CSV table of C-alpha atoms and ligand atoms in Angstrom, one decimal:
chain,number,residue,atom,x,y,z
A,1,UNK,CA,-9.2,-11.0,-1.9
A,2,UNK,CA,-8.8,-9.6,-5.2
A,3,UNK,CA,-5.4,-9.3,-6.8
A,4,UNK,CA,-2.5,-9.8,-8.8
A,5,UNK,CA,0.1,-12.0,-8.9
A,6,UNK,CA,3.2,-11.7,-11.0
A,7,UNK,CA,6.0,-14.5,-10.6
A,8,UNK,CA,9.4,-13.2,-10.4
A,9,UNK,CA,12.6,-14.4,-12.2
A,10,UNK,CA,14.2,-15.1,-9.1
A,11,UNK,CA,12.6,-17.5,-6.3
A,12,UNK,CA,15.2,-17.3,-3.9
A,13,UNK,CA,13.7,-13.2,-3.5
A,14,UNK,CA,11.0,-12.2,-1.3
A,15,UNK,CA,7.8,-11.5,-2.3
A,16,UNK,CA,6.8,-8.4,-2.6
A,17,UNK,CA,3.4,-7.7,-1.2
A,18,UNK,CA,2.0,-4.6,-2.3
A,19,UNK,CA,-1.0,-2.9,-0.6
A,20,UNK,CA,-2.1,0.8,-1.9
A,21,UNK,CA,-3.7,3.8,0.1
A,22,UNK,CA,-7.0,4.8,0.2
A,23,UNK,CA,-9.3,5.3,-2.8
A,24,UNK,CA,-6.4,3.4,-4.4
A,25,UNK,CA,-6.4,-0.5,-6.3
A,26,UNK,CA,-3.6,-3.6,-6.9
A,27,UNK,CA,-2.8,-1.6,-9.8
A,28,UNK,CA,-1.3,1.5,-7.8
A,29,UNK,CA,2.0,0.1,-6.6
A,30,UNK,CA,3.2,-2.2,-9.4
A,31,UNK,CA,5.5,0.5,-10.6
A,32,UNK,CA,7.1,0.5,-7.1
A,33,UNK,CA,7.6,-3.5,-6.8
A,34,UNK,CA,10.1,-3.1,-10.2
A,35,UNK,CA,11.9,-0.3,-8.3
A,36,UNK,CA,12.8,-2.0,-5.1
A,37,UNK,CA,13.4,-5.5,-7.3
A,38,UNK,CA,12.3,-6.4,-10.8
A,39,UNK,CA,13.0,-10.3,-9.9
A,40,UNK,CA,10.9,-11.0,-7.4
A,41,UNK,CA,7.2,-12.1,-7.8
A,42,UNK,CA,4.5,-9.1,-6.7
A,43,UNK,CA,1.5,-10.1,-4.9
A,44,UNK,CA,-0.9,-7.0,-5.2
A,45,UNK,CA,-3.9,-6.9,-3.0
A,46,UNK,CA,-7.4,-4.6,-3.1
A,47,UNK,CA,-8.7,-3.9,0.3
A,48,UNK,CA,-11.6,-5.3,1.0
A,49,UNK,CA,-13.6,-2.7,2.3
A,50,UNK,CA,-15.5,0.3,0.7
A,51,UNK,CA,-15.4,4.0,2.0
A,52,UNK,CA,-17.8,6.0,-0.6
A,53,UNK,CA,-16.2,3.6,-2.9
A,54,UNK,CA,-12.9,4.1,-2.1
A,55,UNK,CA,-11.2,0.9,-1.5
A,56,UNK,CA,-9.1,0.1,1.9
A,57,UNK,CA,-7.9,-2.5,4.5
A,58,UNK,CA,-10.0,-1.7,7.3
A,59,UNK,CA,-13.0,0.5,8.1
A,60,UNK,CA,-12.3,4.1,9.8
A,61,UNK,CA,-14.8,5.7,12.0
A,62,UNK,CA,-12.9,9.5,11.0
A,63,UNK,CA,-9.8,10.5,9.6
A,64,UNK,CA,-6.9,8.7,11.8
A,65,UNK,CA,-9.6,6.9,14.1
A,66,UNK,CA,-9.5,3.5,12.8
A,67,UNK,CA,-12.2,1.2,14.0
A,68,UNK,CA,-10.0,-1.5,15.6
A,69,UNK,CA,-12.5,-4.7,15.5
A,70,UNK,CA,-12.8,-4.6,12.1
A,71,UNK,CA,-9.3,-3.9,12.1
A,72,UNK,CA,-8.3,-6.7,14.1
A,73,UNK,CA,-10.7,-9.0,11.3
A,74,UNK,CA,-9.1,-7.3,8.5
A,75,UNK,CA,-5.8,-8.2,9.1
A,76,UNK,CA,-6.6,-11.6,10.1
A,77,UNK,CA,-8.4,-12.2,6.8
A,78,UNK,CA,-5.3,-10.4,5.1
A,79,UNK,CA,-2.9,-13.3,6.9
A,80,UNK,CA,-5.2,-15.8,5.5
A,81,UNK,CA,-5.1,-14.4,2.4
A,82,UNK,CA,-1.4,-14.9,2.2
A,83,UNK,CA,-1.2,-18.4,3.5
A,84,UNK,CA,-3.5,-19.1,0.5
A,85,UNK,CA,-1.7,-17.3,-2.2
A,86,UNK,CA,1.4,-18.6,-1.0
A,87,UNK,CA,0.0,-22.3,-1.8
A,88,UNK,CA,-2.1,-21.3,-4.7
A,89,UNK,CA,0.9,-19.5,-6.5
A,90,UNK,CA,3.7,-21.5,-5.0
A,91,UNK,CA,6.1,-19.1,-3.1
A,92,UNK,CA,7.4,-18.6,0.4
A,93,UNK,CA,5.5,-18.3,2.7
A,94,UNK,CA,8.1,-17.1,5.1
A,95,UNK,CA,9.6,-14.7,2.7
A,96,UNK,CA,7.3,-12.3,2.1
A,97,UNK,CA,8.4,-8.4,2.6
A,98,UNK,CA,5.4,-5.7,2.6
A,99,UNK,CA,5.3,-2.8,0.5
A,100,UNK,CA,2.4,-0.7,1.9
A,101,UNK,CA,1.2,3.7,1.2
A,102,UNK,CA,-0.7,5.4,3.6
A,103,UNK,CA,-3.6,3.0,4.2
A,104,UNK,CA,-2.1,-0.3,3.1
A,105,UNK,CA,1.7,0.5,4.9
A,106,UNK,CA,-1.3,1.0,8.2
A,107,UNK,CA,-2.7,-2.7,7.7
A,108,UNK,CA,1.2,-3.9,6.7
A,109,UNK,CA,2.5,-2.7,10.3
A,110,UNK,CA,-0.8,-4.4,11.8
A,111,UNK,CA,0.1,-7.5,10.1
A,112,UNK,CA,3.4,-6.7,12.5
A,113,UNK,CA,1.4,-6.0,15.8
A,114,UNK,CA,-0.6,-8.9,15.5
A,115,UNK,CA,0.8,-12.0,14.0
A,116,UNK,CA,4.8,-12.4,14.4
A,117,UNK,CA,4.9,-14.9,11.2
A,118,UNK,CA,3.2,-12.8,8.8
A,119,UNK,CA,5.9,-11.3,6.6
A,120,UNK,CA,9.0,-10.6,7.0
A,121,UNK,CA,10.1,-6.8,6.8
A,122,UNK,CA,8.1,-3.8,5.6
A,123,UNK,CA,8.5,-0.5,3.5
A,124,UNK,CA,5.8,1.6,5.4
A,125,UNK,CA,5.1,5.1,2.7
A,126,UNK,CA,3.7,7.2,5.3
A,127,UNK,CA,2.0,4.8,8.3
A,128,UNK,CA,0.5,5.4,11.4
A,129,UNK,CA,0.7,3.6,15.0
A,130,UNK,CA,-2.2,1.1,13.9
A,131,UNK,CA,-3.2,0.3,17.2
A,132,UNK,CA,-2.3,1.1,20.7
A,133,UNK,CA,-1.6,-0.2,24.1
A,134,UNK,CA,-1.1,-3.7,22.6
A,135,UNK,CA,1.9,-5.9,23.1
A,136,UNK,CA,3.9,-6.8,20.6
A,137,UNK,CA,4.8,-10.2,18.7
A,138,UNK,CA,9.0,-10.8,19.3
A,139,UNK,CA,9.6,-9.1,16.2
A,140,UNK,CA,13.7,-10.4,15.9
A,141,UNK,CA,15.2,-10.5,12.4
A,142,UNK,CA,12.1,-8.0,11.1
A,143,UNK,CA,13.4,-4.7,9.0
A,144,UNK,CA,11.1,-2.0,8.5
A,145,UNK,CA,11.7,0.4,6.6
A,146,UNK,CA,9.6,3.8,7.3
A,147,UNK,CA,9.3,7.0,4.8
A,148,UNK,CA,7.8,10.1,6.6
A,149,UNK,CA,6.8,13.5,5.9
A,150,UNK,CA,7.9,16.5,8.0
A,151,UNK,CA,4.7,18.1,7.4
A,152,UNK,CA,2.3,15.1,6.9
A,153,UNK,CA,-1.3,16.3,8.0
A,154,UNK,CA,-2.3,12.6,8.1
A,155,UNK,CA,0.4,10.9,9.5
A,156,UNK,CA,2.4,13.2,12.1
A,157,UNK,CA,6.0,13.1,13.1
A,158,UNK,CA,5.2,12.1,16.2
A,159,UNK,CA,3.4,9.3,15.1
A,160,UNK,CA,5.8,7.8,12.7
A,161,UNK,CA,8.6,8.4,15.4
A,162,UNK,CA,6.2,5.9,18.1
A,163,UNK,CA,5.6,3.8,15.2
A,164,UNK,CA,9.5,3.4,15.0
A,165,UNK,CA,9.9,3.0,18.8
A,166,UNK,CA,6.8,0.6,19.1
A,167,UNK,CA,8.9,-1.6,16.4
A,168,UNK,CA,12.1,-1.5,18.2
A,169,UNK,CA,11.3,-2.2,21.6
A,170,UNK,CA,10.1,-5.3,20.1
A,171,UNK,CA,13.3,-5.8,18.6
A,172,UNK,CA,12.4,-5.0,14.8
A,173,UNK,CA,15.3,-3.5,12.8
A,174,UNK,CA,13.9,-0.1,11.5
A,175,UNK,CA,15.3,2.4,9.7
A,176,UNK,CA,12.9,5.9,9.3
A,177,UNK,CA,13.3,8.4,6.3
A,178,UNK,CA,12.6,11.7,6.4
A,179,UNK,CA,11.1,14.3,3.4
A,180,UNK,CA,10.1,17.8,4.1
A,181,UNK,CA,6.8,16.9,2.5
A,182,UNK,CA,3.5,16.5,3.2
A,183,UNK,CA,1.4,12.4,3.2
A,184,UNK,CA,2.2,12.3,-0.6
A,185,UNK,CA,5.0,9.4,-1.6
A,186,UNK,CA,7.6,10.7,-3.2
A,187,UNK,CA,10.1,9.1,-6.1
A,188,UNK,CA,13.0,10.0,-3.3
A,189,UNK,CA,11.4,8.4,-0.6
A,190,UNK,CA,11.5,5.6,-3.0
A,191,UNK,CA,14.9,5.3,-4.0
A,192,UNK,CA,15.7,5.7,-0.4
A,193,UNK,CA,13.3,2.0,0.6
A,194,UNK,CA,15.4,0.8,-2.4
A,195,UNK,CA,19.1,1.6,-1.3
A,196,UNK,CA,17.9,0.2,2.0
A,197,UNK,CA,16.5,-2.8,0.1
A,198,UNK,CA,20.1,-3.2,-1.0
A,199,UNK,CA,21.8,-3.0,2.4
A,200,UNK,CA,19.6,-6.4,3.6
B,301,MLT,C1,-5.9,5.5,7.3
B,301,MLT,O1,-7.1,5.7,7.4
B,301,MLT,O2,-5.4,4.3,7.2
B,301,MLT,C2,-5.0,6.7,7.4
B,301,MLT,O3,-5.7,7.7,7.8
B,301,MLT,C3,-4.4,7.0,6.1
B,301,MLT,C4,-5.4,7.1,5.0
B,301,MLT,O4,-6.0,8.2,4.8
B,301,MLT,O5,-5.6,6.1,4.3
C-alpha cells in the first residue's frame, strides 16, 4: 500500500497509524500524529481503492452503505499491510494505535471487528458501525477513543453511540466525545483524543 513512514524518537511509543477520509491521501493526517505524540513513529497509509478518484479503504455501493466483501478484503489486506511494515521498518507489531477520519477511522474500527491482534487502541474522527450482526474479537485491554458530531449527516448519533456499545460489550475501553458540529474534525475534538492520549 502506498505510504509513509516516519520513525519516532521514542521506540518504547506506539505507532501511530494514520488513515485519512475520503477523497483524502497519507499526507492528510501527519499534522495530527505530532499532536497526539511527536515521538512516536507515523505509519501513514493511502487507501487502496478509487471512487471518481477519490482515494478510500473500501468500496461503497452509496453514501453509508459500504459493500462489505470488499470490505472484509480490504481490511484483511490492511492487516497485512502492517505485519509487513512492521518488519520492513522495524517497530512493534503489537503496539500499534490507529488514528483514523471519517473513512479511514471506518476501516480502523473494522480492523477491531475482524482481527483481535491488529492494533491496539483507536482515535475514530467521526466513524460509523462498519459492519453489523457480526461477533466480536475479545477486545480486553483495547481503548478507543471516538469524536462525534451532534449534527453529523454522515455519521449519526445513533451510530457512533452503537459504535461505542458494539466496542464495550466486547470489553474495549471507550471513551466517546461529543461537538455540536457536523462530520468535519475539529482542532477540539483533537485536543480532546490528545488529553485522552495522556490518561493511557
Ligand atoms: C464511508 O463511506 O466510509 C463513510 O460514509 C464516511 C465517508 O464519507 O468517507
Amino acid at each position: 500500500m502506498k505510504h509513509i513512514f516516519n520513525k519516532g524518537k521514542n521506540p518504547e511509543k506506539p505507532t501511530l497509524l494514520l488513515l485519512h477520509g475520503t477523497g483524502g491521501n497519507e499526507l492528510d493526517l501527519l499534522p495530527l500524529a505530532g499532536r497526539i505524540d511527536d515521538e512516536a513513529s507515523v505509519l501513514s497509509v493511502r487507501g487502496n481503492v478509487l471512487e471518481n478518484g477519490m482515494p478510500r479503504f473500501f468500496r461503497r455501493l452509496a453514501e453509508g452503505v459500504f459493500d462489505i466483501k470488499d470490505l472484509i478484503f480490504r481490511t484483511k489486506e490492511l492487516n497485512e499491510f502492517l505485519d509487513e511494515a512492521a518488519m520492513k521498518y522495524e517497530f512493534d507489531r503489537n503496539n500499534i494505535l490507529a488514528i483514523g477520519y471519517s473513512n479511514g477511522a471506518n476501516i480502523a474500527a473494522s480492523l477491531l471487528f475482524h482481527y483481535q491482534d491488529a492494533i491496539k487502541g483507536a482515535i475514530l474522527h467521526h466513524p460509523m458501525v462498519p459492519r453489523k450482526g457480526i461477533d466480536l474479537p475479545d477486545l480486553t485491554g483495547k481503548s478507543v477513543f471516538i469524536a462525534a458530531g451532534t449534527n453529523d449527516p454522515i455519521c449519526s448519533p445513533m451510530e457512533s453511540a452503537e459504535l461505542q456499545s458494539l466496542l464495550e460489550k466486547a470489553n474495549a475501553n471507550v471513551e466517546i466525545h461529543w461537538e455540536d458540529r457536523g462530520h468535519q474534525l475539529t482542532a477540539t475534538e483533537v485536543e480532546a483524543a490528545a488529553q485522552w492520549y495522556k490518561s493511557l
